[in-house]
């Protein structure tokens, strides 16, 4: 085989390649700009230093528009940078949790994940690239900071232009190349096999099959899973239809991954997964519903008649019932964790069970060290993320299997399980207001104004009233976190206004958007006895106070949020 030659291409830096909460996310047309994708890929490899030489990396993503050209670029650049092997999901498809799983199973250096997660896809919408490290989790801040630094200085990238990539990801199998005398291998593998095996090890599939199919003495438990045209479709088919006997006609929907997600917003919340909500409300034969996002790490859980489980409650309920899942019987239950804006329901479970509880900044990457140190078994975020230490990403399919295991074990409906939980622990009412695509400058000014209020010290001790409620501020700060394992510090992770009765108001700017600013306001209160009220009604006074303190309407010009969760 004649050796292929690599070349060095001169380039200039882009000033907007700072990775956000989970990787670099931009409009497709930005990634299409000359050298934009090439620069970023080269900087990821440079950030890894010498370790990249001779290394194996995993590549895959949610299959959104621009995935194929991006994979071809990665193949050519990796080969020129002395990577020895790429393991790529068939057709470029790999859910984010499945990438995490295969990185761990194959014990490789890391992976490049091509996704903008829950952001819309297609030529007019978003693309994204992120790097996951050898534990299978998103790169920590020190690596993404290094990548960003490099993107601001890059002068050249290396590439093997003659390496034939056309249709390479369409066919399972191994291709070998000689690049300047070195062996370079591309292996295209089935994207589901390893992940399905992992789920079989974690859960009792026989019990779950009996739940879904029914038995002589129990009727089928009727589920409806909505993949929202995202990547989970292939996993839903492999696990729920092929393994657990769910009906491909009645129990699953939108399971063919589309590169534009069928022009929907693949974000599993009450606004963007309204189709599923409507279906469950219209047909009370369904006992359970769940939706997933584009790359399969987020989940939304619904009960009969679309009874909504907040992600914060979902985490707490799972924490309280983990022992019915074989994986936790085998590995034990260590600590729990949640991101700072996530309601504190799981903290109460941790206290009762005598487990450690951690509060980390928003971003799954902050859970990784705790898991690697054996101090964290289960964690979650209000942003529809739930997962465990089986991998280092949140995992939508896992969350549904976990919920079905709890239901199978308790023989109760979703609503009954929640009501029982609130009776024992009280209820952390929670809602999140999103103001999407605001202008960046006024949104920044609003945050600055809040910073100023905190710095002035005038908030603490002040009382605010709305409706028939009065709340007194106990503490106000900009959240900062010291990682208990490596002592790294993450500052400015969200404005917190904490009230004497435990209620909280949190303000953050989203780190996952591709343009403009999305303001998120998180509102939480706790009730010991009054647990069956409507969350929006309960939280209305605090919402009004939150809008008053932030002057959100004045700064953003928005009368109403885009999404209420
Ligand atoms: C990403 C991270 C999550 C995080 C979320 C926050 O989610 O993986 O850990 O909670 O971003 O988003 P934002 O900064 O917009 O509030 P994903 O699903 O987009 O990868």
XYZ file of C-alpha atoms and ligand atoms in Angstrom:
585
model
C 0.000 0.000 0.000
C 1.486 3.342 -1.065
C 1.958 5.733 1.820
C -0.423 8.677 1.951
C 1.160 12.057 2.572
C -0.011 14.542 5.194
C 0.264 18.261 4.610
C 0.409 21.302 6.841
C -2.235 23.923 6.073
C -1.780 27.525 7.164
C -4.771 28.934 9.041
C -5.771 31.851 11.262
C -7.593 31.743 14.608
C -11.318 32.287 15.174
C -12.123 34.218 18.326
C -15.396 32.437 19.143
C -14.324 28.836 19.796
C -14.807 28.837 23.553
C -16.489 25.568 24.583
C -19.701 26.126 26.552
C -21.323 23.973 29.256
C -20.794 20.924 27.092
C -18.643 21.563 24.034
C -18.603 24.060 21.179
C -22.084 24.716 19.758
C -22.659 27.011 16.802
C -24.867 27.326 13.761
C -24.021 24.807 11.022
C -23.042 27.625 8.695
C -20.373 28.702 11.191
C -18.870 25.197 11.265
C -18.946 25.281 7.451
C -16.707 28.335 7.286
C -13.319 27.629 5.781
C -11.021 26.044 8.421
C -13.505 26.526 11.284
C -14.027 22.809 11.969
C -10.433 21.944 11.037
C -9.043 24.474 13.525
C -11.149 23.182 16.390
C -10.322 19.520 15.733
C -6.603 20.325 15.523
C -6.820 22.222 18.831
C -8.539 19.286 20.558
C -5.699 17.008 19.427
C -3.034 19.570 20.364
C -4.582 19.969 23.810
C -3.967 16.258 24.405
C -0.248 16.649 23.745
C 1.927 13.629 23.086
C -0.729 11.223 24.373
C -2.426 11.506 21.017
C 0.404 9.733 19.222
C -0.511 6.091 18.773
C -3.820 6.606 20.581
C -7.284 5.290 19.796
C -10.254 7.680 19.848
C -13.986 7.104 19.528
C -16.039 9.282 17.174
C -19.811 9.528 16.877
C -22.804 11.696 17.482
C -26.490 12.254 17.081
C -26.317 12.140 13.282
C -27.402 15.726 12.854
C -26.769 17.671 9.667
C -23.031 18.222 8.988
C -22.010 15.098 10.946
C -20.633 13.299 7.893
C -18.338 16.064 6.634
C -17.181 16.657 10.211
C -16.323 12.957 10.645
C -14.421 12.950 7.348
C -12.423 15.956 8.549
C -11.709 14.241 11.860
C -10.471 11.112 10.062
C -8.101 13.109 7.868
C -6.792 15.348 10.647
C -6.436 12.532 13.192
C -4.477 10.420 10.702
C -2.055 13.284 10.071
C -1.597 13.857 13.811
C -0.416 10.294 14.436
C -3.602 8.972 16.023
C -3.399 5.264 15.366
C -7.058 4.252 15.342
C -10.544 5.723 15.238
C -13.557 3.710 16.378
C -16.606 5.253 14.723
C -20.294 4.455 15.160
C -21.994 3.029 12.068
C -23.334 5.918 9.942
C -21.649 8.228 12.422
C -24.420 7.537 14.911
C -23.657 7.224 18.608
C -25.740 8.508 21.499
C -23.759 10.552 24.004
C -24.212 7.920 26.761
C -23.208 5.138 24.372
C -20.028 7.044 23.468
C -19.229 7.284 27.152
C -19.834 3.548 27.532
C -17.638 2.527 24.591
C -14.770 4.806 25.669
C -14.808 3.011 29.029
C -15.277 -0.467 27.631
C -12.493 -0.095 25.041
C -10.247 1.782 27.497
C -9.276 4.350 24.856
C -7.856 7.846 25.280
C -11.199 9.579 24.693
C -13.770 10.503 22.121
C -15.029 13.279 19.909
C -18.790 13.668 20.175
C -20.623 15.429 17.381
C -23.784 16.884 18.822
C -25.514 20.053 19.861
C -27.669 17.907 22.147
C -31.196 19.278 22.519
C -30.614 22.196 20.137
C -32.435 21.993 16.785
C -30.552 20.502 13.827
C -30.491 20.941 10.056
C -28.714 23.320 7.743
C -30.219 26.415 9.397
C -29.650 25.217 12.942
C -26.951 23.944 15.279
C -23.966 21.646 15.214
C -21.566 20.883 18.030
C -18.261 19.213 18.857
C -17.101 18.152 22.287
C -14.269 16.108 23.656
C -14.748 13.341 26.220
C -11.826 12.068 28.269
C -10.721 8.544 29.074
C -13.221 8.094 31.924
C -15.941 8.604 29.297
C -17.028 11.994 30.639
C -16.995 15.495 29.173
C -13.572 17.142 29.333
C -13.076 19.079 32.565
C -12.527 22.844 32.561
C -8.738 22.663 32.507
C -8.836 20.776 29.202
C -11.535 22.924 27.580
C -9.619 26.032 28.732
C -6.507 24.625 27.065
C -8.445 23.930 23.848
C -9.816 27.481 23.888
C -6.354 28.947 24.428
C -5.044 26.990 21.456
C -7.924 28.127 19.221
C -6.845 31.703 19.782
C -3.287 31.028 18.666
C -3.564 28.335 16.004
C -1.478 28.950 12.878
C -1.683 25.606 11.081
C -3.300 22.217 11.044
C -2.162 18.875 9.701
C -4.321 16.828 7.367
C -4.107 13.862 4.985
C -6.110 15.157 1.993
C -5.811 12.010 -0.137
C -7.251 9.700 2.520
C -10.457 8.396 0.930
C -13.310 8.851 3.391
C -16.227 8.724 1.011
C -18.925 6.381 2.408
C -16.445 5.012 4.933
C -18.935 5.313 7.810
C -21.693 3.573 5.853
C -20.161 0.107 6.071
C -19.341 -1.909 9.189
C -15.751 -3.146 9.337
C -12.135 -2.099 9.442
C -10.160 -0.030 6.926
C -6.400 0.203 7.177
C -4.295 3.013 5.751
C -0.607 3.777 5.532
C -0.081 7.419 6.424
C 3.535 8.456 5.981
C 4.677 4.957 6.867
C 2.450 4.657 9.961
C -0.549 2.330 10.266
C -3.840 4.152 10.628
C -7.047 2.188 11.239
C -10.684 3.188 11.005
C -13.132 0.731 12.530
C -16.844 1.247 11.959
C -18.808 -0.525 14.675
C -22.405 -1.235 15.569
C -23.516 1.693 17.748
C -25.898 -0.264 19.955
C -24.275 -3.597 20.848
C -22.001 -2.564 23.690
C -24.618 -0.247 25.175
C -27.369 -2.877 25.064
C -25.066 -5.355 26.824
C -24.298 -2.780 29.502
C -28.008 -2.157 30.126
C -28.540 -5.935 30.399
C -25.885 -6.095 33.105
C -27.421 -3.204 35.037
C -31.117 -4.102 34.914
C -33.195 -7.251 35.189
C -34.485 -7.517 31.616
C -36.690 -10.518 32.424
C -38.640 -8.509 34.967
C -38.885 -5.510 32.668
C -40.090 -7.683 29.796
C -42.783 -9.162 32.035
C -43.822 -5.645 33.070
C -44.117 -4.374 29.499
C -45.642 -7.518 27.969
C -47.760 -8.442 30.971
C -48.072 -11.924 32.441
C -50.921 -14.311 33.132
C -51.709 -12.393 36.291
C -50.732 -8.817 35.340
C -51.829 -6.695 32.367
C -49.179 -5.101 30.129
C -47.777 -1.842 31.473
C -48.459 0.429 28.564
C -45.552 2.745 27.737
C -45.003 5.375 25.071
C -41.422 6.401 24.318
C -40.768 9.409 22.098
C -37.298 9.644 20.568
C -38.163 13.007 18.979
C -36.423 11.912 15.733
C -33.130 11.841 17.614
C -30.431 9.262 18.078
C -32.187 7.254 20.814
C -34.446 5.768 18.147
C -31.918 3.049 17.359
C -31.431 2.238 21.060
C -35.166 2.280 21.780
C -35.668 -0.222 18.994
C -32.794 -2.452 20.117
C -33.746 -2.406 23.806
C -37.463 -1.802 24.191
C -38.762 -3.410 20.998
C -36.241 -6.194 20.298
C -35.287 -7.118 23.877
C -38.251 -6.119 26.036
C -41.092 -6.856 23.637
C -42.573 -3.371 23.318
C -44.796 -2.862 20.296
C -43.118 -0.919 17.464
C -46.545 0.502 16.569
C -47.994 1.446 19.948
C -45.158 1.812 22.447
C -42.618 3.938 20.595
C -42.707 6.937 18.288
C -40.349 9.046 16.173
C -37.616 6.412 16.408
C -35.926 7.006 13.051
C -33.050 9.471 13.573
C -33.336 12.395 11.150
C -30.519 14.817 10.472
C -32.834 17.773 11.106
C -34.932 16.025 13.782
C -37.925 16.545 11.501
C -37.594 20.297 12.087
C -38.648 19.978 15.720
C -36.760 21.140 18.794
C -35.521 17.811 20.230
C -35.668 18.892 23.861
C -37.735 16.691 26.190
C -39.662 19.232 28.211
C -43.331 20.165 28.493
C -43.096 22.702 25.691
C -41.041 20.918 23.060
C -42.268 17.388 23.815
C -45.872 18.564 23.777
C -46.787 15.866 21.251
C -46.114 13.207 23.858
C -47.941 15.146 26.568
C -50.962 15.490 24.275
C -50.935 11.800 23.385
C -50.884 10.744 27.028
C -53.631 13.190 27.896
C -55.782 12.025 25.007
C -55.376 8.310 25.656
C -55.530 7.180 29.249
C -54.581 3.639 28.275
C -50.976 4.794 28.515
C -49.464 4.219 31.972
C -46.119 5.869 31.300
C -44.430 8.182 28.830
C -40.868 9.315 28.278
C -39.093 11.532 25.779
C -35.401 11.917 24.937
C -33.333 14.683 23.385
C -31.329 14.657 20.150
C -28.232 12.905 21.540
C -30.004 10.730 24.103
C -28.667 12.026 27.386
C -31.783 13.892 28.535
C -35.102 12.368 29.574
C -38.556 13.468 30.620
C -40.753 11.123 32.658
C -44.549 11.222 32.583
C -47.195 9.065 34.261
C -50.776 8.336 33.273
C -52.603 11.361 31.835
C -49.204 13.026 31.384
C -48.589 13.379 35.140
C -45.285 15.287 35.055
C -42.294 14.241 37.165
C -39.823 17.095 37.612
C -36.229 15.996 36.988
C -35.429 16.979 40.585
C -38.153 14.680 41.906
C -37.156 11.957 39.467
C -33.662 11.977 40.954
C -34.992 11.843 44.510
C -37.393 8.975 43.785
C -34.665 6.925 42.110
C -32.282 7.633 44.992
C -34.900 6.308 47.379
C -35.441 3.084 45.432
C -32.095 2.120 43.946
C -31.849 -1.195 45.699
C -34.369 -2.742 43.295
C -31.810 -2.391 40.473
C -29.289 -5.280 40.249
C -26.342 -2.958 39.445
C -26.665 -1.158 42.775
C -27.136 -4.401 44.669
C -23.817 -5.500 43.247
C -21.829 -2.257 43.443
C -23.443 -0.642 46.465
C -24.913 2.822 46.757
C -22.371 5.518 47.501
C -23.171 9.222 47.467
C -25.707 11.272 45.558
C -25.263 14.593 43.776
C -27.188 17.273 41.947
C -26.321 20.451 40.106
C -26.767 23.635 42.099
C -29.992 24.856 40.432
C -31.611 21.410 40.823
C -34.191 21.321 43.620
C -32.953 19.786 46.846
C -35.395 16.847 47.042
C -32.542 14.330 46.770
C -30.757 15.970 49.723
C -33.590 14.788 51.973
C -33.241 11.218 50.715
C -29.478 11.358 51.240
C -29.980 12.582 54.817
C -32.419 9.772 55.592
C -30.257 7.077 54.036
C -27.048 8.457 55.550
C -25.352 9.027 52.180
C -23.039 11.820 51.096
C -24.656 14.524 48.964
C -22.813 16.914 46.662
C -23.972 20.148 45.062
C -21.942 20.887 41.918
C -22.138 23.572 39.226
C -24.304 23.008 36.168
C -22.604 20.566 33.793
C -22.233 16.809 33.903
C -18.439 17.150 33.831
C -18.508 18.165 37.498
C -19.769 14.721 38.572
C -16.903 12.776 36.988
C -14.236 13.149 39.660
C -16.639 12.131 42.436
C -17.655 9.035 40.497
C -14.054 8.113 39.718
C -13.283 8.435 43.428
C -16.117 6.028 44.318
C -18.099 8.668 46.207
C -21.010 9.100 43.843
C -23.507 6.538 42.530
C -26.458 8.577 41.316
C -26.829 12.169 40.193
C -29.089 14.437 38.254
C -29.843 17.883 37.006
C -32.992 19.927 36.640
C -32.181 20.169 32.910
C -33.688 16.700 32.406
C -30.487 14.789 33.133
C -30.297 11.664 35.271
C -27.568 9.067 35.466
C -25.277 6.896 37.504
C -21.672 5.842 37.715
C -22.166 3.121 35.059
C -20.847 5.765 32.636
C -19.786 9.441 32.875
C -22.641 11.086 30.964
C -26.283 11.457 31.814
C -28.312 8.721 30.229
C -31.902 9.011 29.011
C -32.498 5.326 28.227
C -30.963 4.319 31.558
C -33.324 6.699 33.375
C -36.363 5.100 31.756
C -35.133 1.588 32.557
C -34.507 2.716 36.137
C -38.014 4.145 36.437
C -39.567 0.988 34.985
C -37.551 -1.082 37.479
C -38.939 0.973 40.363
C -42.477 0.656 38.995
C -42.054 -3.094 38.529
C -40.753 -3.418 42.070
C -43.348 -1.255 43.791
C -46.325 -2.188 41.617
C -47.536 1.393 41.854
C -48.294 4.055 39.264
C -45.933 6.986 38.666
C -48.342 9.339 40.423
C -48.731 7.027 43.430
C -44.959 6.737 43.737
C -44.563 10.532 43.741
C -47.360 11.063 46.237
C -45.900 8.459 48.569
C -42.502 10.114 48.244
C -43.844 13.586 49.071
C -45.750 12.180 52.047
C -42.498 10.874 53.508
C -40.148 13.688 52.570
C -42.319 16.743 51.901
C -42.170 18.369 48.488
C -39.631 20.665 46.858
C -41.782 22.641 44.435
C -39.679 23.678 41.468
C -40.070 25.531 38.233
C -37.711 26.975 35.640
C -38.403 29.963 33.426
C -36.380 30.156 30.202
C -36.113 33.334 28.164
C -34.545 32.056 24.971
C -32.590 34.034 22.390
C -32.497 37.335 24.266
C -30.029 39.951 23.160
C -26.674 39.218 24.741
C -25.764 42.640 26.069
C -28.931 43.384 28.079
C -28.875 39.826 29.471
C -25.298 40.368 30.616
C -26.289 43.702 32.123
C -29.075 42.046 34.075
C -26.595 39.571 35.525
C -24.209 42.417 36.315
C -26.960 44.270 38.107
C -27.626 41.170 40.223
C -23.893 40.852 40.933
C -23.903 44.463 42.067
C -26.813 43.849 44.414
C -24.964 40.931 45.979
C -21.723 42.865 46.304
C -23.545 45.789 47.955
C -24.699 43.445 50.729
C -28.145 45.067 50.722
C -30.040 41.888 49.861
C -29.302 39.933 53.013
C -31.902 40.506 55.717
C -34.328 42.131 53.293
C -37.935 40.848 53.092
C -39.922 40.558 49.887
C -43.673 40.032 49.682
C -45.915 38.879 46.872
C -49.322 37.232 46.928
C -49.855 36.271 50.536
C -46.217 35.273 51.091
C -43.197 37.004 52.551
C -39.655 35.735 52.114
C -36.574 37.010 53.957
C -33.157 36.756 52.286
C -30.678 34.748 54.328
C -27.804 34.579 51.893
C -26.982 35.793 48.382
C -23.920 34.909 46.344
C -22.507 33.870 43.008
C -22.065 30.113 43.364
C -18.541 28.831 43.428
C -17.420 25.225 43.807
C -14.293 23.539 45.038
C -14.004 20.014 43.669
C -13.513 17.755 46.719
C -11.220 15.429 44.777
C -8.737 17.679 42.946
C -9.521 20.998 44.681
C -10.076 22.743 41.357
C -12.274 25.805 41.676
C -15.208 26.795 39.441
C -16.360 30.368 40.043
C -19.355 32.456 38.889
C -21.642 29.485 38.415
C -24.952 31.274 38.983
C -26.513 33.938 41.189
C -28.219 32.455 44.231
C -30.698 34.204 46.483
C -31.419 31.911 49.391
C -34.320 32.640 51.743
C -34.675 31.813 55.420
C -37.303 29.108 54.842
C -35.063 27.254 52.363
C -36.708 28.730 49.246
C -34.325 29.693 46.470
C -34.077 31.922 43.422
C -31.268 31.164 40.984
C -30.253 33.081 37.865
C -27.952 31.755 35.134
C -27.192 32.385 31.531
C -27.343 29.179 29.521
C -24.025 27.748 28.367
C -25.466 25.601 25.585
C -27.007 28.075 23.152
C -25.452 28.841 19.787
C -26.447 32.489 19.478
C -27.841 35.285 21.652
C -28.408 34.641 25.358
C -30.866 32.416 27.156
C -31.708 33.579 30.658
C -32.730 30.854 33.075
C -34.516 31.600 36.343
C -34.900 28.668 38.719
C -37.499 28.927 41.481
C -37.893 26.519 44.381
C -39.781 26.302 47.657
C -40.275 23.494 50.148
C -43.517 22.376 51.823
C -43.636 19.657 54.459
C -47.417 19.146 54.560
C -48.932 20.974 51.627
C -47.627 18.613 48.967
C -50.507 18.267 46.501
C -50.864 21.813 45.197
C -50.199 23.036 41.685
C -46.517 23.952 41.400
C -47.117 27.066 39.305
C -49.662 28.373 41.808
C -47.401 27.597 44.787
C -44.415 29.291 43.201
C -46.148 32.348 41.733
C -45.241 34.703 44.627
C -41.564 33.709 44.390
C -41.633 34.078 40.611
C -42.946 37.624 41.001
C -40.233 38.395 43.548
C -37.624 36.914 41.225
C -38.751 39.111 38.348
C -38.807 42.150 40.631
C -35.287 41.639 42.014
C -33.738 40.951 38.610
C -35.754 43.569 36.698
C -35.813 40.956 33.982
C -38.603 42.561 31.977
C -36.792 45.908 31.914
C -33.497 44.387 30.778
C -34.691 41.785 28.293
C -37.944 43.363 27.167
C -39.604 39.981 27.636
C -43.079 39.834 29.136
C -43.254 36.043 29.236
C -40.758 33.168 29.261
C -40.327 31.030 26.149
C -40.459 27.809 28.152
C -41.811 27.088 31.611
C -40.842 23.790 33.129
C -25.541 20.311 29.024
C -24.780 19.600 30.091
C -25.643 19.458 31.310
C -26.147 20.792 31.768
C -26.824 21.502 30.630
C -27.100 22.913 31.050
O -26.638 19.519 28.647
O -24.395 18.323 29.631
O -24.893 18.833 32.293
O -27.068 20.682 32.798
O -25.980 21.540 29.521
O -27.501 23.650 29.991
P -27.525 25.222 30.087
O -26.133 25.720 30.292
O -28.144 25.591 28.774
O -28.427 25.558 31.237
P -26.783 18.948 27.175
O -27.919 17.973 27.254
O -27.093 20.161 26.341
O -25.467 18.336 26.837
